[in-house]
């Protein structure tokens, strides 16, 4: 009985979850996914840190445009990640989201090693699907589980179905929820918001909520084991 109480207390008060968003191809939607998941975490009263490893600093610029001071967004290098994560944990943060840079295997590998789970956003094009192989290899080296999140999916169901089959063939584990090609993401990004703030009832908002709830459940269950 005391063991179960101890585990419950650890989960409730100590454990902080780290999620890396990785893609070696530019334009896959890493930043959009990272900032929207961080905002959804905050909406659920789970304090979050968003680390921006991309030299283009898109997440940081989005953070600068926000009226709210949450989630905390910090531009940094892979070498400083552990220090910032330790500070976040000591401040009782519940989630850290790591927005990595494309074409940077070293920083992506460091982020994957730190992470409890890796998300790999991927568009439905054949070149995009082929490009995720390098991201899957990085996760394999880091020995960290990864979920491929289909992103910016057009309305034609056949395209999404073909993409799912192609990802399975190359060994990717698909997230059961995908993200459609939604203008709400662009509108929200422009004014420094997440889609759950911009329009909580939108399809884009529901997609983000579904993905966040899924990964929260997955990593919580893994920790309990």
mmCIF file of C-alpha atoms in Angstrom:
data_model
loop_
_atom_site.group_PDB
_atom_site.id
_atom_site.type_symbol
_atom_site.label_atom_id
_atom_site.label_comp_id
_atom_site.label_asym_id
_atom_site.label_seq_id
_atom_site.Cartn_x
_atom_site.Cartn_y
_atom_site.Cartn_z
ATOM 1 C CA UNK A 1 0.000 0.000 0.000
ATOM 2 C CA UNK A 2 2.771 2.431 0.908
ATOM 3 C CA UNK A 3 4.449 1.751 -2.442
ATOM 4 C CA UNK A 4 1.309 2.790 -4.337
ATOM 5 C CA UNK A 5 1.015 5.954 -2.253
ATOM 6 C CA UNK A 6 4.663 6.754 -2.981
ATOM 7 C CA UNK A 7 4.192 6.285 -6.731
ATOM 8 C CA UNK A 8 1.066 8.454 -6.708
ATOM 9 C CA UNK A 9 2.875 11.259 -4.879
ATOM 10 C CA UNK A 10 5.810 11.061 -7.294
ATOM 11 C CA UNK A 11 3.512 11.389 -10.299
ATOM 12 C CA UNK A 12 1.419 14.162 -8.790
ATOM 13 C CA UNK A 13 4.116 16.352 -7.302
ATOM 14 C CA UNK A 14 7.504 15.478 -8.779
ATOM 15 C CA UNK A 15 7.481 14.026 -12.245
ATOM 16 C CA UNK A 16 7.926 16.469 -15.080
ATOM 17 C CA UNK A 17 7.411 15.203 -18.601
ATOM 18 C CA UNK A 18 9.661 16.159 -21.491
ATOM 19 C CA UNK A 19 8.421 16.048 -25.084
ATOM 20 C CA UNK A 20 10.744 16.667 -28.035
ATOM 21 C CA UNK A 21 9.325 17.633 -31.408
ATOM 22 C CA UNK A 22 11.745 16.512 -34.087
ATOM 23 C CA UNK A 23 11.905 16.623 -37.875
ATOM 24 C CA UNK A 24 14.994 16.779 -40.022
ATOM 25 C CA UNK A 25 12.918 18.353 -42.794
ATOM 26 C CA UNK A 26 11.923 21.999 -42.678
ATOM 27 C CA UNK A 27 8.273 22.944 -42.946
ATOM 28 C CA UNK A 28 6.947 19.826 -41.239
ATOM 29 C CA UNK A 29 5.105 21.824 -38.575
ATOM 30 C CA UNK A 30 7.332 21.371 -35.504
ATOM 31 C CA UNK A 31 6.840 24.861 -34.134
ATOM 32 C CA UNK A 32 3.083 24.857 -34.689
ATOM 33 C CA UNK A 33 2.760 21.553 -32.847
ATOM 34 C CA UNK A 34 5.097 22.578 -30.017
ATOM 35 C CA UNK A 35 3.465 25.909 -29.204
ATOM 36 C CA UNK A 36 -0.079 24.587 -29.437
ATOM 37 C CA UNK A 37 0.633 21.643 -27.151
ATOM 38 C CA UNK A 38 2.293 23.978 -24.647
ATOM 39 C CA UNK A 39 -0.732 26.278 -24.674
ATOM 40 C CA UNK A 40 -3.086 23.325 -24.211
ATOM 41 C CA UNK A 41 -1.017 22.133 -21.244
ATOM 42 C CA UNK A 42 -1.355 25.561 -19.671
ATOM 43 C CA UNK A 43 -5.100 25.570 -20.368
ATOM 44 C CA UNK A 44 -5.266 22.386 -18.291
ATOM 45 C CA UNK A 45 -3.363 24.176 -15.478
ATOM 46 C CA UNK A 46 -0.160 22.239 -16.190
ATOM 47 C CA UNK A 47 2.675 24.757 -16.203
ATOM 48 C CA UNK A 48 4.976 24.393 -19.192
ATOM 49 C CA UNK A 49 8.328 25.450 -20.572
ATOM 50 C CA UNK A 50 8.883 25.690 -24.326
ATOM 51 C CA UNK A 51 12.542 25.418 -25.338
ATOM 52 C CA UNK A 52 13.356 26.802 -28.787
ATOM 53 C CA UNK A 53 16.463 25.171 -30.290
ATOM 54 C CA UNK A 54 15.826 26.436 -33.817
ATOM 55 C CA UNK A 55 18.114 29.317 -34.918
ATOM 56 C CA UNK A 56 15.128 30.784 -36.778
ATOM 57 C CA UNK A 57 13.555 31.316 -33.321
ATOM 58 C CA UNK A 58 9.954 31.029 -34.539
ATOM 59 C CA UNK A 59 8.705 29.824 -31.155
ATOM 60 C CA UNK A 60 10.510 32.659 -29.406
ATOM 61 C CA UNK A 61 9.041 35.259 -31.775
ATOM 62 C CA UNK A 62 5.594 33.793 -31.154
ATOM 63 C CA UNK A 63 6.204 34.066 -27.417
ATOM 64 C CA UNK A 64 7.266 37.700 -27.796
ATOM 65 C CA UNK A 65 3.970 38.433 -29.568
ATOM 66 C CA UNK A 66 1.846 36.989 -26.749
ATOM 67 C CA UNK A 67 -0.082 39.098 -24.276
ATOM 68 C CA UNK A 68 0.170 36.318 -21.664
ATOM 69 C CA UNK A 69 3.396 35.377 -19.902
ATOM 70 C CA UNK A 70 2.747 31.640 -20.227
ATOM 71 C CA UNK A 71 3.955 29.228 -21.359
ATOM 72 C CA UNK A 72 7.508 30.318 -20.675
ATOM 73 C CA UNK A 73 9.410 30.330 -23.985
ATOM 74 C CA UNK A 74 13.216 30.278 -24.014
ATOM 75 C CA UNK A 75 15.609 30.282 -26.944
ATOM 76 C CA UNK A 76 18.618 28.136 -26.143
ATOM 77 C CA UNK A 77 21.232 25.678 -27.373
ATOM 78 C CA UNK A 78 21.256 21.929 -26.852
ATOM 79 C CA UNK A 79 24.188 22.278 -24.442
ATOM 80 C CA UNK A 80 22.022 24.305 -22.010
ATOM 81 C CA UNK A 81 18.891 22.169 -22.130
ATOM 82 C CA UNK A 82 19.597 20.163 -18.989
ATOM 83 C CA UNK A 83 20.218 23.264 -16.852
ATOM 84 C CA UNK A 84 17.006 24.919 -18.009
ATOM 85 C CA UNK A 85 15.020 21.719 -17.542
ATOM 86 C CA UNK A 86 16.385 21.320 -14.013
ATOM 87 C CA UNK A 87 15.321 24.884 -13.183
ATOM 88 C CA UNK A 88 11.872 24.245 -14.639
ATOM 89 C CA UNK A 89 11.512 21.098 -12.550
ATOM 90 C CA UNK A 90 12.558 22.905 -9.389
ATOM 91 C CA UNK A 91 9.842 25.464 -10.187
ATOM 92 C CA UNK A 92 7.280 22.640 -10.372
ATOM 93 C CA UNK A 93 6.748 22.798 -14.132
ATOM 94 C CA UNK A 94 4.835 19.781 -15.396
ATOM 95 C CA UNK A 95 5.835 19.786 -19.067
ATOM 96 C CA UNK A 96 8.802 20.774 -21.183
ATOM 97 C CA UNK A 97 8.322 20.954 -24.946
ATOM 98 C CA UNK A 98 11.477 21.054 -27.072
ATOM 99 C CA UNK A 99 11.158 22.646 -30.513
ATOM 100 C CA UNK A 100 14.204 21.395 -32.404
ATOM 101 C CA UNK A 101 15.901 22.702 -35.531
ATOM 102 C CA UNK A 102 15.725 20.932 -38.916
ATOM 103 C CA UNK A 103 18.941 19.612 -40.467
ATOM 104 C CA UNK A 104 20.617 19.377 -37.055
ATOM 105 C CA UNK A 105 21.134 15.767 -36.057
ATOM 106 C CA UNK A 106 23.250 16.509 -32.985
ATOM 107 C CA UNK A 107 20.758 18.792 -31.253
ATOM 108 C CA UNK A 108 17.868 16.529 -32.277
ATOM 109 C CA UNK A 109 19.669 13.540 -30.772
ATOM 110 C CA UNK A 110 20.340 15.401 -27.515
ATOM 111 C CA UNK A 111 16.688 16.413 -27.316
ATOM 112 C CA UNK A 112 15.543 12.851 -28.026
ATOM 113 C CA UNK A 113 17.797 11.484 -25.271
ATOM 114 C CA UNK A 114 16.303 13.889 -22.747
ATOM 115 C CA UNK A 115 12.707 13.356 -23.825
ATOM 116 C CA UNK A 116 10.145 10.955 -22.402
ATOM 117 C CA UNK A 117 8.594 10.773 -25.865
ATOM 118 C CA UNK A 118 9.347 12.238 -29.293
ATOM 119 C CA UNK A 119 6.750 13.584 -31.692
ATOM 120 C CA UNK A 120 7.638 13.620 -35.396
ATOM 121 C CA UNK A 121 5.278 15.848 -37.402
ATOM 122 C CA UNK A 122 4.995 14.814 -41.030
ATOM 123 C CA UNK A 123 3.035 16.081 -44.015
ATOM 124 C CA UNK A 124 1.425 13.612 -46.396
ATOM 125 C CA UNK A 125 3.809 14.154 -49.339
ATOM 126 C CA UNK A 126 6.089 11.306 -50.392
ATOM 127 C CA UNK A 127 9.251 13.376 -49.880
ATOM 128 C CA UNK A 128 8.087 14.315 -46.383
ATOM 129 C CA UNK A 129 7.411 10.685 -45.511
ATOM 130 C CA UNK A 130 10.809 9.560 -46.801
ATOM 131 C CA UNK A 131 12.464 12.311 -44.775
ATOM 132 C CA UNK A 132 11.142 11.026 -41.437
ATOM 133 C CA UNK A 133 13.416 7.983 -41.659
ATOM 134 C CA UNK A 134 16.342 10.046 -40.356
ATOM 135 C CA UNK A 135 14.204 11.257 -37.431
ATOM 136 C CA UNK A 136 13.192 7.675 -36.651
ATOM 137 C CA UNK A 137 16.868 6.689 -36.712
ATOM 138 C CA UNK A 138 17.685 9.459 -34.224
ATOM 139 C CA UNK A 139 14.972 8.205 -31.858
ATOM 140 C CA UNK A 140 16.297 4.671 -32.203
ATOM 141 C CA UNK A 141 19.795 5.846 -31.247
ATOM 142 C CA UNK A 142 18.371 7.751 -28.290
ATOM 143 C CA UNK A 143 16.265 4.715 -27.294
ATOM 144 C CA UNK A 144 13.218 6.968 -26.977
ATOM 145 C CA UNK A 145 9.757 6.064 -28.228
ATOM 146 C CA UNK A 146 8.418 8.206 -31.061
ATOM 147 C CA UNK A 147 5.009 8.939 -32.527
ATOM 148 C CA UNK A 148 4.596 10.244 -36.066
ATOM 149 C CA UNK A 149 1.904 12.928 -36.214
ATOM 150 C CA UNK A 150 0.401 13.481 -39.651
ATOM 151 C CA UNK A 151 0.162 17.227 -40.107
ATOM 152 C CA UNK A 152 -1.604 19.625 -42.495
ATOM 153 C CA UNK A 153 -3.643 16.786 -43.937
ATOM 154 C CA UNK A 154 -5.829 17.843 -46.901
ATOM 155 C CA UNK A 155 -9.517 17.015 -46.931
ATOM 156 C CA UNK A 156 -9.102 14.084 -49.327
ATOM 157 C CA UNK A 157 -9.195 10.949 -47.147
ATOM 158 C CA UNK A 158 -7.318 8.842 -49.714
ATOM 159 C CA UNK A 159 -4.188 10.974 -49.371
ATOM 160 C CA UNK A 160 -4.139 10.572 -45.590
ATOM 161 C CA UNK A 161 -4.767 6.817 -45.837
ATOM 162 C CA UNK A 162 -1.909 6.386 -48.309
ATOM 163 C CA UNK A 163 0.394 8.393 -46.061
ATOM 164 C CA UNK A 164 -0.467 6.248 -43.051
ATOM 165 C CA UNK A 165 0.320 3.057 -44.949
ATOM 166 C CA UNK A 166 3.634 4.466 -46.181
ATOM 167 C CA UNK A 167 4.667 5.479 -42.663
ATOM 168 C CA UNK A 168 3.853 2.019 -41.319
ATOM 169 C CA UNK A 169 5.955 0.428 -44.066
ATOM 170 C CA UNK A 170 9.072 2.347 -42.993
ATOM 171 C CA UNK A 171 8.516 1.415 -39.352
ATOM 172 C CA UNK A 172 6.944 4.562 -37.962
ATOM 173 C CA UNK A 173 4.413 4.368 -35.139
ATOM 174 C CA UNK A 174 1.493 6.609 -35.989
ATOM 175 C CA UNK A 175 -0.317 8.845 -33.555
ATOM 176 C CA UNK A 176 -3.979 7.895 -33.785
ATOM 177 C CA UNK A 177 -4.881 11.578 -34.093
ATOM 178 C CA UNK A 178 -3.774 13.774 -36.996
ATOM 179 C CA UNK A 179 -3.916 17.477 -37.785
ATOM 180 C CA UNK A 180 -5.822 18.875 -40.731
ATOM 181 C CA UNK A 181 -4.892 21.738 -42.996
ATOM 182 C CA UNK A 182 -6.540 24.445 -40.873
ATOM 183 C CA UNK A 183 -6.331 28.209 -41.375
ATOM 184 C CA UNK A 184 -6.969 28.627 -37.641
ATOM 185 C CA UNK A 185 -3.344 27.671 -36.937
ATOM 186 C CA UNK A 186 -2.083 30.566 -39.056
ATOM 187 C CA UNK A 187 -4.514 33.061 -37.545
ATOM 188 C CA UNK A 188 -3.627 32.022 -33.993
ATOM 189 C CA UNK A 189 0.125 32.074 -34.640
ATOM 190 C CA UNK A 190 -0.047 35.574 -36.111
ATOM 191 C CA UNK A 191 -1.521 37.074 -32.936
ATOM 192 C CA UNK A 192 0.571 35.057 -30.490
ATOM 193 C CA UNK A 193 -2.063 32.544 -29.493
ATOM 194 C CA UNK A 194 -2.678 28.816 -29.600
ATOM 195 C CA UNK A 195 -5.738 27.509 -31.396
ATOM 196 C CA UNK A 196 -7.388 26.571 -28.090
ATOM 197 C CA UNK A 197 -7.255 30.264 -27.218
ATOM 198 C CA UNK A 198 -8.222 31.497 -30.671
ATOM 199 C CA UNK A 199 -11.297 29.258 -31.027
ATOM 200 C CA UNK A 200 -11.810 26.488 -28.468
ATOM 201 C CA UNK A 201 -14.578 24.887 -30.550
ATOM 202 C CA UNK A 202 -12.646 24.738 -33.830
ATOM 203 C CA UNK A 203 -11.540 21.489 -35.458
ATOM 204 C CA UNK A 204 -7.926 22.598 -35.016
ATOM 205 C CA UNK A 205 -8.481 23.056 -31.288
ATOM 206 C CA UNK A 206 -10.066 19.626 -30.918
ATOM 207 C CA UNK A 207 -7.157 18.023 -32.784
ATOM 208 C CA UNK A 208 -4.609 19.615 -30.447
ATOM 209 C CA UNK A 209 -6.602 18.619 -27.362
ATOM 210 C CA UNK A 210 -6.811 15.020 -28.582
ATOM 211 C CA UNK A 211 -3.073 14.802 -29.226
ATOM 212 C CA UNK A 212 -2.147 16.374 -25.899
ATOM 213 C CA UNK A 213 -4.482 14.125 -23.932
ATOM 214 C CA UNK A 214 -3.106 11.078 -25.736
ATOM 215 C CA UNK A 215 0.564 11.807 -25.072
ATOM 216 C CA UNK A 216 -0.201 12.795 -21.483
ATOM 217 C CA UNK A 217 -1.876 9.432 -20.981
ATOM 218 C CA UNK A 218 0.910 7.506 -22.737
ATOM 219 C CA UNK A 219 3.807 8.971 -20.791
ATOM 220 C CA UNK A 220 1.932 8.891 -17.480
ATOM 221 C CA UNK A 221 1.209 5.185 -17.964
ATOM 222 C CA UNK A 222 4.840 4.527 -18.944
ATOM 223 C CA UNK A 223 6.022 6.242 -15.762
ATOM 224 C CA UNK A 224 3.679 4.190 -13.603
ATOM 225 C CA UNK A 225 5.296 1.033 -14.979
#
